[in-house]
XYZ file of C-alpha atoms in Angstrom:
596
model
C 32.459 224.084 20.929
C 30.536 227.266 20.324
C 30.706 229.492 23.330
C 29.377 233.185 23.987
C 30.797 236.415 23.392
C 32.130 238.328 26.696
C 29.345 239.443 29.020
C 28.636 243.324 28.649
C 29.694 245.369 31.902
C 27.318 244.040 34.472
C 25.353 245.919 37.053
C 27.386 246.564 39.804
C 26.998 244.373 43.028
C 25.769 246.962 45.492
C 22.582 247.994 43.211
C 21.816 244.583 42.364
C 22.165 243.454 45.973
C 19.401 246.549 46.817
C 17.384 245.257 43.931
C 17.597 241.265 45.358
C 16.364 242.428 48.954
C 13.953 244.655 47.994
C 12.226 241.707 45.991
C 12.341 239.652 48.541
C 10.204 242.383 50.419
C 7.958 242.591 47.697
C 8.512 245.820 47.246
C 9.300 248.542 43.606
C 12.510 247.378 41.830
C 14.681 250.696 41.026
C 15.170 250.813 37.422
C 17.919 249.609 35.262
C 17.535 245.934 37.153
C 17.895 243.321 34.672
C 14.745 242.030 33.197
C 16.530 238.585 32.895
C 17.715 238.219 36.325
C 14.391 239.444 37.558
C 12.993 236.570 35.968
C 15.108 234.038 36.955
C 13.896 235.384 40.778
C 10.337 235.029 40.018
C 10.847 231.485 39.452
C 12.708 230.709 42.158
C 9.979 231.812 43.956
C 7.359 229.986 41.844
C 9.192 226.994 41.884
C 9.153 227.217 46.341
C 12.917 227.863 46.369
C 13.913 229.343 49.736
C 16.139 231.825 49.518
C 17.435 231.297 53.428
C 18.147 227.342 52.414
C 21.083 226.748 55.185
C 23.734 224.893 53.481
C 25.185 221.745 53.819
C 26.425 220.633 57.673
C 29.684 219.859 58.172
C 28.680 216.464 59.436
C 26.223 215.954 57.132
C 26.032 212.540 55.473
C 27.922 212.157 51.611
C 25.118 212.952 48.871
C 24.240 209.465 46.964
C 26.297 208.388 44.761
C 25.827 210.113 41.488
C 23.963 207.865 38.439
C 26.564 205.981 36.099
C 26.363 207.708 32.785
C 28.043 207.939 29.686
C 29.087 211.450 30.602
C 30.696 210.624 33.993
C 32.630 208.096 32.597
C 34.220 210.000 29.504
C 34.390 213.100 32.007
C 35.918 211.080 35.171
C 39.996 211.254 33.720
C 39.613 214.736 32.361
C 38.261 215.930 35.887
C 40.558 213.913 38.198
C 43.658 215.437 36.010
C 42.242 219.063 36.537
C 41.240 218.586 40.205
C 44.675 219.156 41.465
C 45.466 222.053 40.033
C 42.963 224.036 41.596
C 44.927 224.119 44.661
C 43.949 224.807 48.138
C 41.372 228.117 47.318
C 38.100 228.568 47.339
C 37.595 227.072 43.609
C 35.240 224.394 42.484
C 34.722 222.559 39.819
C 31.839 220.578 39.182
C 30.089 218.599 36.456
C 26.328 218.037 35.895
C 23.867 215.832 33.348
C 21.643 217.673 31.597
C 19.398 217.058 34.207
C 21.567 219.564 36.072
C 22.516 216.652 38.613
C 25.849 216.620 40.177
C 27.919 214.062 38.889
C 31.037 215.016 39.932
C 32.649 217.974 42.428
C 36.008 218.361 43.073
C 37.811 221.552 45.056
C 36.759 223.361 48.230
C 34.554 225.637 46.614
C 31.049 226.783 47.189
C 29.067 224.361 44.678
C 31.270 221.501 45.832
C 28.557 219.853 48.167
C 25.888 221.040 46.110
C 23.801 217.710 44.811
C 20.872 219.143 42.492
C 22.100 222.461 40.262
C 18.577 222.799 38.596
C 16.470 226.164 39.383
C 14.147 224.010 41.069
C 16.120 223.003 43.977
C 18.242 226.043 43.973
C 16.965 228.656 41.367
C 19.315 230.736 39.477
C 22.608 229.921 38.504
C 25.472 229.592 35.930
C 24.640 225.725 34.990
C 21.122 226.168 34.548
C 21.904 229.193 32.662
C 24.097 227.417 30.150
C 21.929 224.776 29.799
C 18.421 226.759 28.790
C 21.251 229.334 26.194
C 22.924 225.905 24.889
C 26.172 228.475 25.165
C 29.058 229.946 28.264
C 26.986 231.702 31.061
C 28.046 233.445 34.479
C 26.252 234.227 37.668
C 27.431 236.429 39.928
C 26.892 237.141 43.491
C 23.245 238.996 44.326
C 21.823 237.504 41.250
C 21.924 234.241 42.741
C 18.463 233.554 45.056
C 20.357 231.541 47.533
C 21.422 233.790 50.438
C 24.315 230.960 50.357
C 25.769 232.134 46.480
C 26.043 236.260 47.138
C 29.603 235.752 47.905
C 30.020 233.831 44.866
C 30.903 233.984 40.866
C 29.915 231.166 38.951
C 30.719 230.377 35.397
C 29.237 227.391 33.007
C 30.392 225.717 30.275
C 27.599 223.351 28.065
C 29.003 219.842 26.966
C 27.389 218.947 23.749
C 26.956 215.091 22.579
C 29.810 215.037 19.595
C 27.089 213.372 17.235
C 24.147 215.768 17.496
C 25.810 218.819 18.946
C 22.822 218.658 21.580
C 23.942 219.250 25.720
C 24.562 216.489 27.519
C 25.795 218.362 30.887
C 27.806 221.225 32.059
C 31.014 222.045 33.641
C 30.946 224.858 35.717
C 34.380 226.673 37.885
C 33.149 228.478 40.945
C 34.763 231.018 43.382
C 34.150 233.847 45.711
C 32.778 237.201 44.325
C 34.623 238.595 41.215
C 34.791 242.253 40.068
C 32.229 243.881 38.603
C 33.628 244.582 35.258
C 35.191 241.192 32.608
C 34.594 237.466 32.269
C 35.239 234.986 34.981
C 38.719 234.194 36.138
C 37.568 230.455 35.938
C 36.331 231.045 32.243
C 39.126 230.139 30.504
C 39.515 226.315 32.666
C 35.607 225.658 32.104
C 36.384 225.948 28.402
C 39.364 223.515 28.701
C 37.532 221.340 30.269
C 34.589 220.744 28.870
C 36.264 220.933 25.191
C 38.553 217.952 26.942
C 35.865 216.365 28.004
C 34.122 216.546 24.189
C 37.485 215.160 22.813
C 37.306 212.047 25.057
C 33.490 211.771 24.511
C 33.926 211.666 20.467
C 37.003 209.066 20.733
C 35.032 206.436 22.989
C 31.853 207.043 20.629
C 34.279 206.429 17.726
C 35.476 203.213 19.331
C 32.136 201.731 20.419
C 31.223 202.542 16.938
C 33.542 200.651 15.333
C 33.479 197.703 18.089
C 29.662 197.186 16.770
C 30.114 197.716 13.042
C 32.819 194.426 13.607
C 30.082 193.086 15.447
C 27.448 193.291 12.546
C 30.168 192.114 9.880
C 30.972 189.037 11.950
C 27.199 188.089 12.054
C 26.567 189.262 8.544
C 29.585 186.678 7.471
C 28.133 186.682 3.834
C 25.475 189.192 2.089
C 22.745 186.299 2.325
C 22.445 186.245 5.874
C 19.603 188.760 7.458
C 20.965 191.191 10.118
C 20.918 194.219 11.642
C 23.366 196.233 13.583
C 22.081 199.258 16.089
C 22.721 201.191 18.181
C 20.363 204.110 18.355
C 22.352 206.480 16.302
C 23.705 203.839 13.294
C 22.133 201.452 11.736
C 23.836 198.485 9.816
C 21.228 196.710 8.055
C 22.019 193.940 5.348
C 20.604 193.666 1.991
C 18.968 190.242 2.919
C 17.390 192.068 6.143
C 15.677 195.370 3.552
C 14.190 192.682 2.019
C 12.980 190.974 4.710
C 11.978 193.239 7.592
C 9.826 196.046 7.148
C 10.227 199.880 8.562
C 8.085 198.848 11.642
C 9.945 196.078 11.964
C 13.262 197.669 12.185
C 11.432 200.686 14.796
C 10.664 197.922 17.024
C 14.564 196.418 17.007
C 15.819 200.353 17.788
C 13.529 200.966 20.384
C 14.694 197.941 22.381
C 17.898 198.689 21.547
C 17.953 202.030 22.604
C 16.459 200.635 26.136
C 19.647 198.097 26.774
C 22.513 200.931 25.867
C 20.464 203.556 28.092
C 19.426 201.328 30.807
C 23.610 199.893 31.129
C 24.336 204.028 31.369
C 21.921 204.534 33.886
C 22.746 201.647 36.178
C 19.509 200.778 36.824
C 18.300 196.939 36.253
C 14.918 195.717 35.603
C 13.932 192.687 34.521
C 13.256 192.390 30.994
C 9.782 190.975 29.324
C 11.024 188.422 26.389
C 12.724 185.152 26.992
C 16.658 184.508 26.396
C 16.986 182.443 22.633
C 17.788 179.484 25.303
C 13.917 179.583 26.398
C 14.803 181.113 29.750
C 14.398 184.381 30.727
C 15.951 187.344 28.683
C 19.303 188.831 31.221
C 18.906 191.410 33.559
C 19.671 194.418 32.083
C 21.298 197.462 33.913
C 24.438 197.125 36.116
C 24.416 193.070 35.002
C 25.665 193.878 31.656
C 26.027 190.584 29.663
C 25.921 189.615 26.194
C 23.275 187.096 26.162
C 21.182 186.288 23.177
C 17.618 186.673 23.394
C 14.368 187.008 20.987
C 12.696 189.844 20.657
C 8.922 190.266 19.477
C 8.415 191.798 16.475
C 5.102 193.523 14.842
C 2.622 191.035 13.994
C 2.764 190.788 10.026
C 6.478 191.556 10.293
C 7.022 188.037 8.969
C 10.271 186.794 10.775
C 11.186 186.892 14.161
C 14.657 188.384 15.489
C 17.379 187.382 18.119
C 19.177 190.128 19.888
C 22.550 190.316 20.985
C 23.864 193.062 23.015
C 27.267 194.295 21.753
C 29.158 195.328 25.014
C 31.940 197.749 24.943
C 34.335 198.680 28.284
C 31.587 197.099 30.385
C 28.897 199.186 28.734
C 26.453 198.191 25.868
C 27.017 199.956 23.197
C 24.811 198.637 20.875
C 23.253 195.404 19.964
C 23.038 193.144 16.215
C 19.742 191.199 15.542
C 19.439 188.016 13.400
C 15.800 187.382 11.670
C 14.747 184.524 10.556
C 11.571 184.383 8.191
C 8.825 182.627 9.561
C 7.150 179.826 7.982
C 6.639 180.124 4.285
C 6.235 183.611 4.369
C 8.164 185.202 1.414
C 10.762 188.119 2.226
C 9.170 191.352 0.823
C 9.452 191.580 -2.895
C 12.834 193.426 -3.977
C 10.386 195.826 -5.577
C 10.399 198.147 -1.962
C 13.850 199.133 -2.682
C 13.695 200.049 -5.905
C 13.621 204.233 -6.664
C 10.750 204.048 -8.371
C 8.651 202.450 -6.019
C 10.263 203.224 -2.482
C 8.459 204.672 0.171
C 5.269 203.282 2.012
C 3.798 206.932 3.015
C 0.029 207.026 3.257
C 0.025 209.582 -0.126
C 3.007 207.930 -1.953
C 0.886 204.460 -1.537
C -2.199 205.992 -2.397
C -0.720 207.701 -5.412
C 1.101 204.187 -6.349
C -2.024 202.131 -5.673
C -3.758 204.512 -8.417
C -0.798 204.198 -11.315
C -0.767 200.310 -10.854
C -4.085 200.066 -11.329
C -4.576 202.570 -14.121
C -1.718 200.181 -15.811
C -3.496 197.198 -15.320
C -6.149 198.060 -18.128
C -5.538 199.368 -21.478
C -5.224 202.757 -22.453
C -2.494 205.700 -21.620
C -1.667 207.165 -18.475
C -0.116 210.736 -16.693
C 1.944 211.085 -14.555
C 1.933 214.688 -12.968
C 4.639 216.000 -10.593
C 7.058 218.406 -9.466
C 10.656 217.915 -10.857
C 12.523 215.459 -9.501
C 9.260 213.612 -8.257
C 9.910 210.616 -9.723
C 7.650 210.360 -12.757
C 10.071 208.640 -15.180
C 11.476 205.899 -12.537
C 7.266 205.346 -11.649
C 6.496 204.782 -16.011
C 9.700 202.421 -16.091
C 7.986 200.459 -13.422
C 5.004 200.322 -14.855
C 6.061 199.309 -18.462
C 10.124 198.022 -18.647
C 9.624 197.678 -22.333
C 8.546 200.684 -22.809
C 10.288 203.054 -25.659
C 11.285 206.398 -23.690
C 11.373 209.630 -25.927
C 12.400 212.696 -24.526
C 9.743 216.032 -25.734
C 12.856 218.381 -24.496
C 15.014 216.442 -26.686
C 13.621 215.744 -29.876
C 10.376 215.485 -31.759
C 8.169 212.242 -31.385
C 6.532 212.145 -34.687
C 8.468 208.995 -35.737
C 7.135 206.903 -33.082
C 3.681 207.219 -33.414
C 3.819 204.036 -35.784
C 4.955 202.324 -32.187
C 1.887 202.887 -30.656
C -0.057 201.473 -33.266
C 1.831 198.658 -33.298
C 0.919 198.219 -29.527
C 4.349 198.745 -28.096
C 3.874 201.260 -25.260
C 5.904 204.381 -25.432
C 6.914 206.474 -22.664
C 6.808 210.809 -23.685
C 8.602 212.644 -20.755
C 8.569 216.080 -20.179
C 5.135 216.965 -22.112
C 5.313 220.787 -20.955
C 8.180 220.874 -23.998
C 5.967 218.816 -26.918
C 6.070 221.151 -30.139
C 3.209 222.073 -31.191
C 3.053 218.989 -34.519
C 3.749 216.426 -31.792
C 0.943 217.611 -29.155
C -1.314 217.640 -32.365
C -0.364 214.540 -33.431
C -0.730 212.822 -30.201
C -4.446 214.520 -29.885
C -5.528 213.278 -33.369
C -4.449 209.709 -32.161
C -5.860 209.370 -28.749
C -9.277 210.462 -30.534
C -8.888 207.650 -32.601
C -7.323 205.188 -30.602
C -8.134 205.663 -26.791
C -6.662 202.798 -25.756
C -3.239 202.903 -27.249
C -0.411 202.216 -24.355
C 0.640 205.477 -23.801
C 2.755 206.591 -20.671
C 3.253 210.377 -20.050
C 5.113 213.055 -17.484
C 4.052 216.677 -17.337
C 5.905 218.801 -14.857
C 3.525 221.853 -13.786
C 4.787 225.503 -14.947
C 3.900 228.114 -17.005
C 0.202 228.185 -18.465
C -0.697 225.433 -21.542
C -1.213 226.090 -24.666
C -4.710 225.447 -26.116
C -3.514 222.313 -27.680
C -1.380 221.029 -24.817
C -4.329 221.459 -22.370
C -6.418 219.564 -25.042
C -4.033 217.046 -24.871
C -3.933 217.068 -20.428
C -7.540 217.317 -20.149
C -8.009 214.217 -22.580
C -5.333 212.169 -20.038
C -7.149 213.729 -16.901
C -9.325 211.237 -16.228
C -6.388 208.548 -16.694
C -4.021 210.603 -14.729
C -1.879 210.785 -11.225
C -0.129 213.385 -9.255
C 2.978 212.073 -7.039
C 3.407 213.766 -4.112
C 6.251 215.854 -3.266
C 9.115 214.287 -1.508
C 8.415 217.629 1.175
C 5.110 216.044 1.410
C 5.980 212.633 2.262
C 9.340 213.024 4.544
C 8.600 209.494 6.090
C 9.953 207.863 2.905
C 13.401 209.308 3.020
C 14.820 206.270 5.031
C 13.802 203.638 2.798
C 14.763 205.974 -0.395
C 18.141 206.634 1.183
C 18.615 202.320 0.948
C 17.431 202.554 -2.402
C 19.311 205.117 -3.798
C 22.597 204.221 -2.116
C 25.102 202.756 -4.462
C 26.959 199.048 -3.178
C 30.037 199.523 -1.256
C 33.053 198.230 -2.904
C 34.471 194.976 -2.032
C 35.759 194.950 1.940
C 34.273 198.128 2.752
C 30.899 198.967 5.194
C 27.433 200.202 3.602
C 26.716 204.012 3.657
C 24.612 204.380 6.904
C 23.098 207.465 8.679
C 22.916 208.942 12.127
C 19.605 209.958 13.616
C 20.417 213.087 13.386
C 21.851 213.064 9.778
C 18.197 211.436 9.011
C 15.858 213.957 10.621
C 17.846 217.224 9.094
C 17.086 214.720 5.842
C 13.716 214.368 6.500
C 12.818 217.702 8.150
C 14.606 219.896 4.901
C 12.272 220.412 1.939
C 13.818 219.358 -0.729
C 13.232 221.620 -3.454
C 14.447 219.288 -6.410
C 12.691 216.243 -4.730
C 13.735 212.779 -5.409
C 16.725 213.665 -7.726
C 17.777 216.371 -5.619
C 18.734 213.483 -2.574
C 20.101 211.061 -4.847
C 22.283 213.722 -6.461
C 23.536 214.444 -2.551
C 23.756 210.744 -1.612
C 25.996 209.991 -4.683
C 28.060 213.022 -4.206
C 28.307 211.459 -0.638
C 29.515 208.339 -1.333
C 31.605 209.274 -4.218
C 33.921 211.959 -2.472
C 33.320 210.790 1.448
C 37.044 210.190 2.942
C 35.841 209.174 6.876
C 34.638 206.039 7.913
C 31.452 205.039 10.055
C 27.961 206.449 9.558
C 27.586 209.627 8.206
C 26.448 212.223 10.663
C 24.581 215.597 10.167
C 28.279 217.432 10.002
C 28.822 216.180 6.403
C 25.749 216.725 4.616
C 25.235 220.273 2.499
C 24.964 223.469 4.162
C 21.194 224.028 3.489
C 20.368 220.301 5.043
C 22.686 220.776 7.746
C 20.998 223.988 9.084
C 17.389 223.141 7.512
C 14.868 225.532 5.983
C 14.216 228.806 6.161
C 11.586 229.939 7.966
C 9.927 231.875 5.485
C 10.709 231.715 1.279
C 13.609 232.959 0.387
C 14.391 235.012 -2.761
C 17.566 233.446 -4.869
C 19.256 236.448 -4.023
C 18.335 235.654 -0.014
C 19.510 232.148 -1.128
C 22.907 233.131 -2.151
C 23.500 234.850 1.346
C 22.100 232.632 3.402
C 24.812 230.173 1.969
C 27.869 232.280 2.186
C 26.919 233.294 5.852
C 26.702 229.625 6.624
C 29.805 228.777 5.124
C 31.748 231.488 6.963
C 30.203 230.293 10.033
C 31.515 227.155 9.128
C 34.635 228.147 8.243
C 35.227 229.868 11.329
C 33.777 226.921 14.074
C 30.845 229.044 14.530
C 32.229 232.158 16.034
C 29.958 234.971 14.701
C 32.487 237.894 15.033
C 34.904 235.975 13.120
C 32.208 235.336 10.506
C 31.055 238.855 10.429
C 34.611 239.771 9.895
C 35.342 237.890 6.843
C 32.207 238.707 4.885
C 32.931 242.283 5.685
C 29.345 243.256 7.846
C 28.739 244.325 11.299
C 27.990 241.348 13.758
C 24.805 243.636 14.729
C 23.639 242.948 10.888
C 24.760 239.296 10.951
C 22.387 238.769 14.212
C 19.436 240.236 11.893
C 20.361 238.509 9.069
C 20.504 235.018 11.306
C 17.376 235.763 12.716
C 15.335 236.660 9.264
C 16.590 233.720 7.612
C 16.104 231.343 10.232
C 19.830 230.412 10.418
């Protein structure tokens, strides 16, 4: 849990008090107020905050019971085991979605009765704060806008989700007014808490996890069977089910998934639109939490239909597996979608595959042009299986020119390396013979030769150019199934969080198709843990994604080491600084230029 560096010595209470009434006044601010604070007035203000808002009466009715959430219940046996502690004071402790809404309160503090911590209903304060800087915060005193909070410190702690690192609440400690000068008393018991609460959030994720991968293997029972397991983060999908449902197919499943495990954490029913696999209608949803099957519409042209079961977990779903079934006699897709060389169903991948299959179709040699790791070579092998591969980079091609005109087709990679006899040779033939079956990769670099360019501007009008995998980041999902190797005997596929898969898709991939499968068979190779594998595993440079701007190899090079001390080190930046032996001032302008 990554929190932030000690707060600087704040302005002291009396000027800031000054500063809050003369704003409310509208009159000059004296300088040296904080800009920040300032700002966080102004919107207060904007937002119809008033700063007179009379607090809560003594016999004023309970505030509603707080929304069931995932949160509240991994938070509920941390809190209740902290509540006593803080004693009979003026402490608080309170935690809030990231909606800022008051899930839980405990203590006689100030924030205790408090139902709504967002600046809208109450404007500035240490939750919000910690919220917007994903990192600790503290509010103190005048620069609340409540007249209610100048008597008051505040500190805030952000809870992140233990898959994506992303907020899912705060904890904040309250009290009365603190000095002017060091962190909050209550710093050091936010921290606690919300790292306990992170502990307990990661160990019931863990567990529903592994309730629904049992669940998929159950209804898997053997490889032939079609079925999917999901649960909005993980997918589980059998090799009978890639071959039968497509990407669209599979969208449709997660999005209904991700509707039962988010409607049973919010608590609130409705009625759902499909019908139960009994031909009545589907179960309520919501508070109801059963495990009733029901079918669930898929795309038209998805070709098989699919019955959902919710997987439920400590009266919660978790999750949910889905049977298909192919309809009629429509055939599964052909196993050709998973294979390397043909995965992906992008708009230019398609369009660029579309062209080489029909180029291949009639007689006569074709190009392949493409960035390294493109997937030229996997493309000619599906084009022509028989094909005799020579390697330009390798050795010299003279001795199968008698191939050719014998009509078997030969596959020349890497044309940018032909000598200089070979690029001849090939020119003399393909003037004589223009429809020999010839299949060839150039990789764009330095300038041609003459006689190379001869040789690419005779192939240009047979040629195509296959996208970079940058260019086509849609593809990654289905490449990851293809490029996956098959788990050994007894143990779960490789599988992906959402998170692991956009920091996939979003990074650019500078060594393209090769580049991922080289990471996804290091992955599976060396990977010790068990479940899906989330964005905490994969390489540095996924992990944090691109740079905003290109980066010089040098720039590279330190980029990575400052990311692996930063690592290293749970994120703490003075640590970081410390061990690469710079200033943190020069490892905040080092972050910042490299996008880090």
């Amino acid at each position: 849990m990554t929190t932030a560096e000690h707060p600087t010595v704040r302005p002291a209470h009396t000027s800031l008090r000054r500063a809050r009434e003369l704003f409310l006044l509208g009159r000059q601010l004296p300088d040296g107020t904080p800009e920040d604070v300032v700002a966080a007035w102004r919107r207060a203000r904007f937002f119809g905050v008033r700063h007179d808002a009379p607090g809560p009466a003594t016999d004023a009715p309970p505030p509603p019971t707080a929304p069931r959430s995932q949160l509240l219940d991994a938070a509920r046996p941390v809190l209740d085991r902290i509540a006593p502690v803080l004693g009979a004071g003026q402490t608080s402790l309170v935690l809030t979605d990231a909606r800022l809404r008051v899930l839980w309160a405990g203590g006689k503090g100030p924030c205790e009765s408090c139902p709504d911590l967002s600046e809208r209903a109450v404007g500035h304060n240490s939750a919000a704060l910690a919220l917007h800087t994903h990192r600790r915060a503290e509010v103190h005193g005048p620069e609340h806008f409540l007249d209610l909070w100048q008597e008051v410190s505040a500190v805030s702690v952000p809870v992140r989700a233990p898959e994506t690192g992303q907020p899912l609440g705060t904890v904040t400690v309250a009290t009365g007014l603190c000095d002017d000068d060091g962190p909050h008393p209550g710093a050091p018991l936010a921290e606690a808490a919300a790292g306990a609460v992170e502990t307990e959030l990661l160990a019931r994720s863990r567990a529903a996890e592994r309730v629904l991968l049992d669940a998929y293997l159950r209804a898997a029972g053997e490889e032939s069977r079609a079925v999917v397991g999901l649960d909005g983060r993980n997918r589980f999908v059998s090799r009978a089910a890639e071959r039968l449902l497509p990407p669209e197919g599979l969208e449709a499943l997660e999005r209904e998934t991700v509707a039962l495990v988010r409607e049973t954490a919010g608590g609130g029913g409705r009625s759902s639109e499909h019908e139960s696999d009994t031909g009545g209608p589907a179960p309520r949803r919501g508070s109801d939490v059963t495990a009733v099957s029901y079918r669930v519409p898929l795309p038209d042209g998805a070709g098989c239909t699919a019955v959902l079961t919710p997987v439920v977990h400590l009266g919660a779903v978790v999750g949910a597996v889905a049977v298909l079934e192919s309809v009629g006699s429509v055939a599964p897709a052909p196993a050709a979608r998973s294979e390397v060389g043909l995965a992906g169903r992008s708009v230019p991948w398609r369009h660029a595959i579309g062209r080489a299959v029909e180029l291949a179709r009639s007689p006569g040699p074709v190009l392949l042009v493409g960035e390294r790791g493109t997937g030229k070579t996997s493309l000619a092998r599906e084009l022509a299986p028989d094909a005799l591969t020579v390697d330009a980079a390798e050795r010299e091609i003279g001795d199968h020119v008698r191939e050719l005109l014998d009509g078997r087709p030969v596959l020349v990679r890497h044309a940018e390396r032909l000598a200089a006899s070979d690029t001849a040779a090939l020119n003399t033939l393909l003037a004589s013979r223009p429809g020999v079956p010839l299949l060839v990769t150039h990789t764009p670099g330095a300038a041609p030769g003459p006689c190379l360019q001869r040789l690419l501007d005779t192939l240009a009008a047979r040629s195509v150019t296959l996208p970079a995998l940058r260019e086509r980041p849609e593809d990654v999902k289905e490449l990851l199934t293809a490029l996956t190797p098959r788990p050994a005997p007894g143990r779960p596929p490789l599988t992906w969080t959402l998170d692991a898969l956009r920091a996939l898709e979003q990074y650019p991939w500078p060594g393209n198709v090769t580049e991922l499968a080289h990471m996804v068979r290091a992955l599976a190779e060396h990977r010790r843990s068990t479940g899906p594998v989330r964005r905490t595993e994969l390489p540095d440079p996924v992990r944090e994604g691109p740079a905003p701007r290109p980066l010089s190899p040098m720039e590279h090079a330190e980029r990575a080491a400052i990311l692996d001390a930063l690592r290293l080190h749970g994120g703490n930046k003075a640590r970081a600084a410390a061990a690469l032996g710079i200033g943190r001032a020069t490892l905040y302008r080092k972050l910042r230029g490299y996008g880090a």
